[in-house]
XYZ file of C-alpha atoms in Angstrom:
729
model
C -12.157 33.413 12.450
C -10.273 35.202 15.252
C -8.408 38.457 14.667
C -5.020 36.825 15.350
C -5.631 34.216 12.693
C -6.779 36.822 10.171
C -3.654 38.926 10.800
C -1.346 35.917 10.339
C -3.139 34.909 7.163
C -3.007 38.409 5.678
C 0.692 38.896 6.373
C 1.753 35.574 4.944
C -0.562 35.934 1.952
C 0.978 39.299 1.122
C 4.457 37.820 1.330
C 3.553 34.933 -0.944
C 1.909 37.243 -3.499
C 4.962 39.478 -3.559
C 7.344 36.559 -4.007
C 5.135 34.947 -6.629
C 4.830 38.084 -8.771
C 8.570 38.690 -8.629
C 9.337 35.057 -9.412
C 6.862 34.927 -12.281
C 8.429 37.967 -13.980
C 11.920 36.547 -13.652
C 11.110 32.892 -14.055
C 12.841 32.523 -17.408
C 16.107 33.715 -15.872
C 15.951 31.522 -12.768
C 18.670 28.861 -12.708
C 17.493 25.345 -12.034
C 19.335 24.167 -8.942
C 20.937 20.777 -9.380
C 20.545 18.991 -6.060
C 21.628 15.542 -7.199
C 24.327 14.262 -4.910
C 26.357 11.402 -6.392
C 23.190 9.322 -6.877
C 23.400 5.821 -5.526
C 22.567 2.806 -7.671
C 20.048 0.090 -7.011
C 20.428 -3.565 -7.957
C 19.722 -2.791 -11.623
C 22.080 0.160 -11.972
C 19.270 2.726 -11.874
C 19.801 6.032 -10.112
C 17.982 6.749 -6.879
C 18.037 9.837 -4.685
C 20.831 9.809 -2.139
C 19.741 9.980 1.501
C 22.754 12.098 2.502
C 22.125 15.024 0.187
C 20.117 18.234 -0.177
C 16.421 17.889 0.577
C 15.567 20.140 -2.360
C 12.893 22.774 -2.974
C 9.913 20.389 -3.034
C 8.814 17.346 -1.037
C 8.315 13.954 -2.618
C 5.227 13.321 -4.712
C 2.271 11.941 -2.761
C 0.989 8.507 -3.699
C -2.365 9.043 -1.981
C -5.391 9.581 -4.150
C -6.566 13.152 -3.645
C -8.649 15.966 -5.004
C -6.709 18.690 -6.773
C -8.043 21.222 -4.264
C -6.819 19.319 -1.211
C -3.684 20.199 0.727
C -1.299 17.293 1.268
C 2.003 17.137 3.153
C 4.622 14.430 2.636
C 7.371 13.291 5.004
C 9.579 11.229 2.715
C 12.224 8.563 3.273
C 15.050 11.089 3.266
C 13.464 13.175 6.018
C 12.848 10.037 8.080
C 16.454 8.875 7.703
C 17.955 12.275 8.519
C 16.040 12.657 11.817
C 15.962 9.035 13.126
C 12.490 9.111 14.770
C 11.474 6.478 17.328
C 8.026 5.864 15.883
C 5.277 7.059 13.617
C 4.247 9.889 15.944
C 7.587 11.662 15.598
C 7.374 11.365 11.804
C 3.920 12.933 11.793
C 5.078 15.777 14.035
C 7.035 17.111 11.035
C 3.802 17.895 9.134
C 1.847 21.159 9.578
C -1.463 20.931 11.399
C -0.341 17.847 13.368
C 0.211 17.803 17.130
C 1.462 14.862 19.213
C -0.534 13.544 22.176
C 1.981 11.124 23.684
C 0.929 8.286 25.998
C 4.301 6.538 26.409
C 7.576 5.789 24.682
C 6.063 4.866 21.304
C 2.343 5.112 22.096
C -0.170 7.900 21.715
C -2.305 9.731 19.230
C -2.073 12.778 17.005
C -4.272 15.833 16.702
C -5.021 16.923 13.144
C -6.755 20.276 12.752
C -7.775 20.229 16.390
C -9.161 16.699 16.753
C -7.528 13.528 18.042
C -6.983 10.441 15.916
C -8.374 8.640 18.963
C -11.822 9.899 17.886
C -11.496 8.482 14.334
C -11.939 11.878 12.654
C -8.520 11.571 11.023
C -8.332 7.886 10.052
C -5.128 5.981 9.384
C -4.513 4.243 6.059
C -1.734 1.838 5.096
C -0.872 1.765 1.383
C -4.272 3.290 0.656
C -6.366 0.849 2.746
C -8.052 1.746 5.997
C -6.500 0.471 9.245
C -9.753 0.397 11.159
C -10.147 -0.954 14.649
C -7.746 0.388 17.297
C -7.736 4.164 17.288
C -5.994 4.348 20.677
C -3.117 2.112 19.595
C -2.859 2.495 15.820
C 0.335 4.586 15.833
C 2.265 2.136 18.037
C 2.888 -0.549 15.488
C 5.042 0.859 12.713
C 8.826 1.005 12.864
C 10.177 4.030 10.932
C 12.640 1.845 9.016
C 9.834 0.060 7.146
C 8.123 3.274 5.980
C 8.826 4.838 2.593
C 6.887 8.013 3.307
C 3.985 9.330 5.359
C 1.323 11.455 3.707
C -1.089 13.762 5.524
C -4.159 15.018 3.685
C -5.309 18.056 5.635
C -8.991 18.901 5.432
C -12.093 16.785 4.769
C -11.377 13.823 2.507
C -14.753 12.134 2.781
C -15.483 11.834 -0.940
C -12.576 9.527 -1.747
C -11.795 7.979 1.636
C -14.971 7.656 3.676
C -17.355 9.908 5.496
C -15.409 9.907 8.773
C -12.345 11.710 7.340
C -13.578 14.979 8.835
C -10.247 16.700 9.418
C -8.093 14.729 6.998
C -6.240 11.445 7.054
C -2.813 9.844 7.320
C -1.561 7.344 4.735
C 1.514 5.266 5.580
C 3.302 4.154 2.421
C 5.420 1.120 3.202
C 8.724 0.388 1.489
C 8.359 -1.675 -1.666
C 10.812 -3.466 -3.909
C 12.682 -1.185 -6.291
C 14.454 -3.891 -8.275
C 13.693 -4.513 -11.937
C 11.421 -7.528 -12.525
C 12.960 -8.190 -15.933
C 15.698 -10.783 -16.372
C 16.304 -13.893 -14.278
C 15.188 -13.848 -10.645
C 17.840 -13.063 -8.058
C 18.154 -11.332 -4.694
C 19.545 -7.924 -5.583
C 19.253 -5.566 -2.612
C 19.127 -5.592 1.134
C 20.368 -3.857 4.217
C 20.421 -3.512 7.981
C 20.381 -0.683 10.505
C 21.108 -0.337 14.213
C 20.197 2.659 16.363
C 20.404 3.941 19.944
C 18.693 6.744 21.889
C 19.843 7.941 25.298
C 16.577 9.379 26.734
C 14.981 5.924 26.993
C 18.144 3.813 26.600
C 16.420 2.669 23.432
C 17.674 0.230 20.828
C 16.249 -0.407 17.387
C 17.240 -2.596 14.481
C 15.900 -3.399 11.028
C 16.969 -5.866 8.364
C 15.552 -6.416 4.909
C 16.198 -8.133 1.614
C 14.546 -7.954 -1.786
C 14.747 -9.800 -5.060
C 13.192 -9.644 -8.495
C 13.135 -11.278 -11.883
C 10.956 -13.266 -14.297
C 8.125 -10.808 -13.596
C 8.200 -11.454 -9.834
C 9.337 -9.235 -6.967
C 9.735 -10.087 -3.309
C 10.665 -8.109 -0.213
C 10.889 -9.132 3.437
C 11.920 -7.271 6.555
C 12.141 -7.603 10.325
C 12.112 -4.717 12.807
C 12.766 -4.678 16.545
C 12.533 -1.845 19.082
C 13.109 -1.688 22.822
C 13.263 1.156 25.319
C 13.013 1.909 29.018
C 10.816 4.599 30.551
C 12.219 7.810 29.122
C 13.816 10.601 31.090
C 12.283 14.073 31.213
C 13.981 17.182 32.665
C 11.754 16.668 35.734
C 12.455 12.970 36.200
C 11.460 9.607 34.790
C 8.123 9.154 32.971
C 7.369 5.874 34.711
C 5.619 3.057 32.874
C 6.652 4.426 29.473
C 8.853 1.489 28.468
C 8.228 -0.629 25.375
C 9.282 -3.721 23.438
C 8.210 -4.271 19.852
C 8.933 -6.711 17.045
C 7.372 -6.746 13.610
C 7.856 -8.341 10.246
C 6.608 -7.882 6.705
C 6.628 -9.884 3.506
C 5.487 -8.780 0.049
C 5.223 -10.828 -3.136
C 4.462 -9.080 -6.418
C 3.905 -10.206 -9.980
C 3.855 -8.060 -13.131
C 2.708 -10.000 -16.218
C 3.267 -6.805 -18.239
C 4.944 -3.493 -17.518
C 1.628 -1.758 -16.787
C -0.084 -4.482 -14.697
C 0.853 -5.441 -11.153
C -0.550 -7.936 -8.625
C 0.628 -8.027 -5.028
C 0.137 -10.008 -1.831
C 1.489 -8.729 1.472
C 1.524 -9.794 5.095
C 2.521 -7.810 8.166
C 2.603 -8.734 11.832
C 3.428 -6.793 14.996
C 3.694 -7.736 18.659
C 4.488 -5.104 21.240
C 4.354 -4.626 24.974
C 4.299 -1.123 26.396
C 2.958 1.048 29.162
C 0.860 4.193 29.191
C 2.880 6.647 31.211
C 0.077 9.190 30.818
C -2.168 10.634 28.145
C -5.367 9.006 26.873
C -6.105 5.892 28.918
C -3.086 6.514 31.133
C -3.650 9.791 32.976
C -2.971 10.629 35.768
C -0.229 8.005 35.579
C 2.089 6.927 38.359
C 1.381 6.350 41.237
C -2.395 6.404 40.700
C -2.847 4.490 37.464
C -0.634 1.909 35.796
C -1.929 0.676 32.423
C -0.044 -1.702 30.145
C -0.656 -3.463 26.833
C 0.910 -6.848 27.467
C 0.945 -7.819 24.666
C -0.677 -5.822 21.884
C -0.838 -7.610 18.518
C -1.791 -6.794 14.944
C -1.908 -9.102 11.929
C -2.489 -7.668 8.426
C -3.046 -9.366 5.096
C -3.658 -7.651 1.761
C -4.186 -8.486 -1.927
C -4.005 -5.686 -4.470
C -4.000 -4.951 -8.184
C -3.102 -1.861 -10.197
C -3.181 -1.450 -13.941
C -2.820 1.204 -16.610
C -4.667 1.039 -19.918
C -4.164 2.924 -23.164
C -6.795 3.758 -25.750
C -9.896 2.924 -23.698
C -12.392 4.777 -21.544
C -10.616 3.711 -18.338
C -6.952 4.710 -18.024
C -6.192 3.364 -14.552
C -7.683 0.820 -12.134
C -6.805 0.013 -8.527
C -8.360 -2.711 -6.395
C -7.536 -4.224 -3.023
C -8.918 -6.538 -0.366
C -7.583 -6.784 3.164
C -8.063 -8.344 6.574
C -6.741 -6.963 9.864
C -6.893 -8.643 13.259
C -6.116 -7.040 16.625
C -5.647 -8.668 20.027
C -4.639 -7.017 23.299
C -4.257 -7.944 26.940
C -4.747 -4.809 29.008
C -3.396 -4.951 32.565
C -4.280 -2.155 35.006
C -3.362 -1.307 38.587
C -5.723 1.390 39.872
C -4.849 3.109 43.169
C -6.915 6.260 42.645
C -8.870 5.455 45.788
C -7.007 5.591 49.106
C -9.232 2.805 50.432
C -8.715 0.210 47.748
C -6.446 -1.000 44.981
C -7.900 -2.725 41.934
C -5.846 -5.143 39.834
C -7.621 -5.905 36.567
C -6.855 -7.786 33.393
C -8.907 -7.368 30.257
C -8.499 -9.456 27.123
C -9.678 -7.183 24.313
C -10.391 -9.626 21.487
C -10.325 -8.240 17.984
C -11.685 -6.537 16.150
C -11.296 -8.514 12.979
C -11.884 -6.294 9.969
C -12.490 -7.324 6.362
C -12.411 -4.598 3.759
C -11.753 -3.660 0.194
C -11.608 -0.841 -2.289
C -11.848 -0.328 -6.050
C -11.073 2.810 -8.034
C -11.174 3.675 -11.721
C -9.834 6.784 -13.455
C -11.366 7.926 -16.745
C -9.981 10.985 -18.593
C -12.222 12.434 -21.297
C -12.823 15.703 -23.117
C -15.673 17.914 -24.250
C -15.484 19.690 -27.594
C -14.431 23.299 -27.024
C -15.156 22.871 -23.285
C -11.868 21.440 -22.099
C -10.900 18.156 -20.471
C -12.276 16.143 -17.551
C -10.758 13.489 -15.276
C -13.356 11.325 -13.538
C -12.536 9.113 -10.558
C -15.160 6.676 -9.299
C -15.401 3.538 -7.241
C -16.390 2.155 -3.892
C -15.089 0.759 -0.633
C -16.454 -1.281 2.247
C -15.505 -2.871 5.537
C -17.041 -5.324 7.976
C -15.867 -5.147 11.576
C -16.558 -7.756 14.209
C -15.629 -7.108 17.826
C -16.006 -10.331 19.843
C -15.877 -8.273 23.031
C -13.668 -8.269 26.101
C -13.096 -10.850 28.798
C -12.180 -9.327 32.120
C -11.225 -10.307 35.635
C -10.160 -8.276 38.659
C -8.989 -8.423 42.247
C -9.942 -5.604 44.627
C -7.832 -5.104 47.740
C -9.466 -3.126 50.561
C -6.981 -1.079 52.593
C -6.926 0.327 56.092
C -3.957 2.518 57.004
C -2.064 0.984 54.113
C -2.748 -2.603 55.233
C -4.810 -5.030 53.137
C -7.889 -6.041 55.125
C -9.921 -7.830 52.441
C -9.632 -9.242 48.935
C -12.481 -9.548 46.457
C -12.031 -11.631 43.312
C -14.177 -11.122 40.225
C -14.187 -14.189 37.966
C -13.535 -13.989 34.244
C -16.610 -12.529 32.550
C -17.445 -10.869 29.251
C -17.370 -7.189 30.109
C -18.134 -5.897 26.590
C -20.790 -7.389 24.301
C -20.012 -8.703 20.854
C -20.745 -6.039 18.244
C -20.667 -5.654 14.483
C -20.409 -2.712 12.120
C -20.756 -2.696 8.334
C -19.977 0.245 6.080
C -20.187 0.472 2.306
C -19.716 3.557 0.182
C -19.709 4.616 -3.461
C -18.109 7.803 -4.760
C -17.497 9.856 -7.889
C -15.234 12.851 -8.439
C -14.947 15.015 -11.556
C -12.125 17.489 -12.154
C -12.894 19.730 -15.136
C -10.330 22.023 -16.787
C -12.303 24.231 -19.216
C -9.259 26.412 -19.848
C -5.640 26.047 -18.801
C -5.978 28.638 -16.029
C -8.725 26.921 -14.027
C -9.761 23.479 -12.789
C -13.110 22.875 -11.114
C -13.501 19.896 -8.776
C -16.856 18.398 -7.742
C -17.559 15.077 -6.092
C -20.028 13.173 -3.973
C -20.268 10.061 -1.870
C -23.004 7.937 -0.308
C -22.280 5.690 2.687
C -24.400 3.032 4.351
C -23.807 2.047 7.985
C -25.234 -0.793 10.031
C -24.287 -1.364 13.671
C -25.459 -4.308 15.790
C -24.707 -5.677 19.235
C -25.425 -9.080 20.812
C -27.676 -8.442 23.817
C -27.573 -11.974 25.251
C -24.209 -11.128 26.827
C -25.636 -8.185 28.795
C -28.246 -9.794 31.000
C -26.941 -8.126 34.160
C -25.718 -4.839 32.716
C -27.163 -1.591 34.051
C -26.808 -0.234 30.507
C -29.090 -2.882 29.009
C -32.025 -0.495 28.233
C -29.721 1.801 26.267
C -28.220 -1.156 24.399
C -31.685 -2.471 23.485
C -32.677 0.888 21.982
C -29.579 0.864 19.780
C -29.008 -2.844 19.175
C -29.519 -2.690 15.386
C -29.288 0.660 13.625
C -28.995 1.720 9.982
C -27.954 5.054 8.519
C -27.325 6.612 5.111
C -24.714 9.377 4.912
C -24.372 11.614 1.841
C -21.262 13.828 1.648
C -19.776 16.024 -1.034
C -17.134 18.518 -2.048
C -16.773 21.312 -4.598
C -13.787 23.541 -5.256
C -11.529 25.168 -7.815
C -7.892 25.923 -8.610
C -7.142 29.234 -10.334
C -3.664 29.511 -11.878
C -3.041 33.244 -11.495
C 0.529 33.098 -12.784
C 2.851 30.250 -13.778
C 4.158 30.388 -10.200
C 1.003 30.977 -8.161
C -2.293 29.104 -7.708
C -5.361 30.198 -5.757
C -7.320 27.285 -4.259
C -10.789 27.109 -2.697
C -12.929 24.229 -1.490
C -16.154 23.467 0.426
C -16.638 19.957 1.845
C -19.188 18.194 4.014
C -18.593 15.269 6.346
C -20.580 12.754 8.372
C -19.114 10.587 11.091
C -21.111 7.705 12.432
C -19.907 6.550 15.865
C -17.745 3.460 15.774
C -18.967 0.398 17.607
C -16.003 0.889 19.949
C -17.410 4.286 20.993
C -20.939 2.899 21.237
C -20.306 -0.363 23.058
C -16.705 -0.781 24.198
C -15.617 -0.382 27.818
C -12.198 -0.740 29.399
C -10.613 -0.129 32.761
C -10.599 3.600 31.995
C -13.440 4.196 29.493
C -17.212 3.694 29.421
C -19.561 2.895 26.514
C -22.341 5.192 25.314
C -24.939 3.431 23.124
C -27.000 6.649 22.812
C -24.399 8.484 20.718
C -25.659 10.309 17.614
C -23.691 10.905 14.365
C -21.850 14.180 13.965
C -21.861 16.231 10.781
C -19.547 18.944 9.519
C -18.856 21.442 6.778
C -15.455 22.999 6.073
C -14.621 26.076 3.994
C -11.014 26.309 2.762
C -9.004 28.798 0.773
C -5.326 29.255 0.084
C -2.360 29.959 -2.144
C 0.300 27.676 -3.596
C 3.664 28.947 -4.765
C 5.968 26.855 -6.948
C 9.131 28.221 -8.506
C 12.399 26.558 -9.426
C 14.069 27.055 -6.064
C 11.091 27.080 -3.664
C 7.614 25.779 -2.929
C 5.142 27.090 -0.371
C 1.466 26.854 0.469
C -0.848 28.638 2.858
C -4.331 27.425 3.735
C -7.023 29.048 5.850
C -10.103 27.111 6.927
C -13.327 27.400 8.903
C -15.089 24.212 10.070
C -18.514 23.862 11.685
C -19.587 20.631 13.400
C -22.989 19.543 14.700
C -23.608 16.846 17.337
C -19.928 17.064 18.178
C -18.528 13.917 19.790
C -16.012 14.550 22.539
C -14.247 12.455 25.160
C -15.375 13.682 28.577
C -14.013 12.911 32.027
C -16.782 11.225 34.039
C -17.267 9.781 37.510
C -18.515 6.205 37.668
C -19.131 4.171 40.840
C -17.327 6.821 42.846
C -14.170 6.815 40.702
C -13.176 9.853 38.617
C -10.648 8.134 36.356
C -13.093 7.278 33.569
C -13.720 8.846 30.191
C -16.703 8.541 27.855
C -17.611 9.728 24.358
C -20.538 12.158 24.455
C -22.435 14.445 22.082
C -21.625 17.899 23.433
C -23.266 20.189 20.852
C -21.983 22.472 18.108
C -18.379 23.499 17.520
C -16.326 25.715 15.229
C -12.626 25.529 14.387
C -10.616 28.183 12.536
C -7.057 27.759 11.379
C -4.196 28.825 9.167
C -1.472 26.430 7.973
C 1.733 27.300 6.127
C 4.365 24.971 4.729
C 7.397 25.708 2.563
C 10.891 24.844 1.350
C 13.605 26.995 -0.166
C 16.801 25.596 -1.700
C 18.689 28.886 -1.499
C 21.878 27.504 -3.057
C 22.937 23.996 -4.039
C 24.442 23.662 -0.535
C 21.992 25.538 1.708
C 18.311 24.758 2.159
C 15.567 25.972 4.481
C 12.236 24.414 5.393
C 9.430 25.013 7.825
C 5.765 25.180 8.679
C 3.448 26.725 11.203
C -0.156 26.252 12.281
C -2.544 28.611 14.080
C -5.722 27.054 15.521
C -8.699 28.133 17.574
C -11.702 25.968 18.464
C -14.889 26.724 20.372
C -17.809 24.656 21.573
C -20.459 27.189 20.563
C -23.145 25.376 22.597
C -21.337 25.882 25.898
C -19.129 28.806 24.896
C -16.067 26.935 26.095
C -12.859 26.423 24.120
C -12.403 22.998 22.590
C -9.833 21.134 24.702
C -6.330 20.030 23.728
C -5.888 22.428 20.835
C -2.404 23.845 20.330
C -2.996 27.554 19.508
C 0.282 28.008 17.631
C 3.047 25.617 16.721
C 5.924 25.935 14.284
C 8.850 23.974 12.943
C 11.716 25.688 11.103
C 14.970 24.177 9.942
C 18.094 24.691 7.884
C 20.312 22.174 6.100
C 23.880 22.251 4.827
C 24.498 19.444 2.342
C 26.864 20.150 -0.572
C 25.945 17.894 -3.517
C 28.279 14.918 -3.681
C 30.096 15.849 -0.446
C 28.694 12.904 1.479
C 27.460 14.779 4.536
C 24.370 16.625 5.774
C 23.983 18.957 8.757
C 20.569 20.062 10.040
C 19.289 22.363 12.767
C 15.577 22.275 13.580
C 13.660 24.632 15.890
C 10.302 23.504 17.264
C 8.167 26.162 18.927
C 4.712 26.418 20.457
C 2.758 29.215 22.101
C 1.339 28.962 25.603
C -2.127 27.433 25.796
C -4.116 29.763 28.036
C -7.503 29.605 26.327
C -8.675 26.327 27.852
C -11.668 24.353 29.044
C -10.855 24.287 32.753
C -13.120 21.266 33.308
C -10.932 19.093 31.080
C -7.401 20.430 30.715
C -4.528 22.323 32.254
C -2.779 25.338 30.802
C 0.525 24.658 29.099
C 3.511 26.951 28.687
C 5.085 27.974 25.421
C 8.414 26.455 24.491
C 11.227 26.410 21.964
C 13.429 23.368 21.474
C 16.473 22.851 19.275
C 17.391 19.597 17.536
C 20.697 19.013 15.709
C 21.259 16.215 13.191
C 24.253 15.106 11.151
C 24.541 12.308 8.593
C 27.596 11.116 6.707
C 28.000 8.720 3.809
C 30.992 6.649 4.881
C 31.393 5.281 1.364
C 32.099 8.834 0.168
C 33.998 10.320 3.120
C 35.987 7.295 4.309
C 36.363 4.588 1.661
C 34.419 3.424 -1.407
C 34.792 -0.087 -0.028
C 32.158 0.776 2.586
C 29.577 1.217 -0.179
C 26.229 2.673 0.894
C 26.985 2.910 4.619
C 25.583 5.865 6.559
C 26.226 7.115 10.081
C 23.669 9.473 11.603
C 24.156 11.318 14.889
C 21.704 13.701 16.510
C 21.077 15.678 19.682
C 17.413 16.413 20.365
C 16.069 18.930 22.868
C 19.592 20.318 23.166
C 18.828 22.568 26.159
C 16.873 19.873 28.070
C 13.696 21.956 28.041
C 10.805 20.721 30.184
C 7.610 21.019 28.144
C 4.216 19.494 27.514
C 2.546 19.314 24.124
C -0.713 21.247 24.276
C -2.562 18.259 22.785
C -1.611 15.864 25.608
C -4.551 14.566 27.637
C -4.652 15.243 31.400
C -6.938 14.202 34.254
C -7.827 17.448 36.042
C -9.135 15.533 39.065
C -5.470 15.097 40.009
C -2.612 17.523 40.405
C 0.014 18.248 37.800
C 2.970 15.894 37.645
C 5.539 14.427 35.260
C 2.790 12.179 33.871
C -0.282 14.450 34.193
C -0.096 15.933 31.621
C 2.780 13.798 30.370
C 6.075 15.645 29.856
C 7.960 15.146 26.605
C 11.427 13.508 26.613
C 14.418 15.549 27.723
C 17.803 15.802 26.023
C 18.258 12.803 23.752
C 21.412 11.664 21.994
C 20.663 9.446 18.982
C 22.998 7.464 16.737
C 22.269 5.088 13.898
C 24.371 3.020 11.496
C 22.817 1.849 8.221
C 24.266 -0.282 5.449
C 22.560 -1.122 2.162
C 23.803 -3.252 -0.703
């Protein structure tokens, strides 16, 4: 670990230890801060936390299954409402260890602990089930209004979630019905919202309704978003516009209070452009890439049940199917002598999957208590391949001299991947002061491709050598939590990981990426240690980690057929990543609260000696809130800061400058401040990037074969005025 990271860790650790010891001695005298703010009522008269109120000293409880030694961050519904984000990326930017790699208005990826979600090392889950299939586009789909909270597990989560969760995972928890299923069925709640953002002249709307009774519950919603190419301080980020519509429907049935069955359906259709970033760099005027349209259909059946008096106390089970379909249109003018117009129909994948989990608490005489979690999960992914056509225009002095048409052909072979895994985790508490966690997992992978569709491919020999492969992947984790004082825990963990290349990395090719059937699996081990502070008025955690990866997979810029606009996944050797993450909240008084996080990262390809690309060396987010309980208003100021990225791999990335931006947000409950007749009606107004700072996120992909521009690497939006009106009944 670098000296700068060790210094940061030592200083913050000392501060936490000092605060914890002081708080522990005085804990009996600490007043419990009442942050309830005129709680609203749902359709059954039950209290629920008001959106326009203090955020409090602790985030919402995570719903994700996790090991006790894992670090998890939650961005809850209140935080989402108070900041009015455009999409899922902006929500995730509020969590420590997460960096945004924007590709357009709502498109892009995130970096979690130094690696992009585009590489599947930090998989995306929806309500606990894997959304597997479109790593480049997976963050585009979700409208913020349909999300209850977003949970980020930082650090390897292979044991419970699959071997490819090398750096952690993201779980999107969608909004569910909150109405009581007892009594006669009736529609009890609903609402609508309308929002506007000035940077992209964006509009968004969401409407929903829910009902419950006779043991049944139902909820349906419809979301729409639209925006033009957004404005940066240096001009327009061309081809960053978007249009999106999505809907969801959930039907639940509870035969008893502790048993619940559910069926849900979600669908999204969106059209957008890649202004830059992965698959879009260097952007205008050289490369114009659009998803037109990009579709996702999701279906899910689930069950959860609690049991008393038996060996098993809790069971969860689910089965799902996801289907993706995209038309990818590209105009490539990277060569002065020709322009290529191409259209690729990327069919699928279609993914079938499922998961089952059981929880069994038990005890050992005079040796404490144990909680065992065990189960399995599996998915089957079929990629029918891509159908592509193109027209190449040959130019001379800017005049078209010839046209060459390529008929519709299958440019990517049909491929299949199957994965099944079983896992078991034990958490043993021999005495109250310590819990020991140990778990293991075994995964099976099979990947196949259909060679009959590759008769004329130059890559056929490589495909033949890898046309049907099998692999077993054992992973495990062991750690402990030591409760030093009632206010302070010490946490340590060692985890291994194994990531088998996806069939998209092995076989898929697009207008801007090439397949690589010779890819080998990468393996990793991560060592973590940290402190957790929890007192009545504050919570905080600090985590330091060291990760080592073998057979590292990395997206490399390559030249193919004379063009330098392509990328390809390659095994580039061994790598190490060191980091420190801090997150905390402090409700100083009932009216005033503070929150923040920072992350320090450093990554090195130890085979080449080069820095790992697109790693933000330091980023921080600090904010303050004024929200008197019951007053009906909230005011927030948020500072986002990042250090300059000067330690770079010059073959893949540009340096980026440090920056500080200021965002201001205000929310008012019109039913409190104006008239009770307005009920639960909220008006939110914000001003983001107040000083119109021109900056690039260090994680944003660039094509170094071309000069720097607004789109290479892609600049973030400039000053943005946002307003949103929400009414719920």
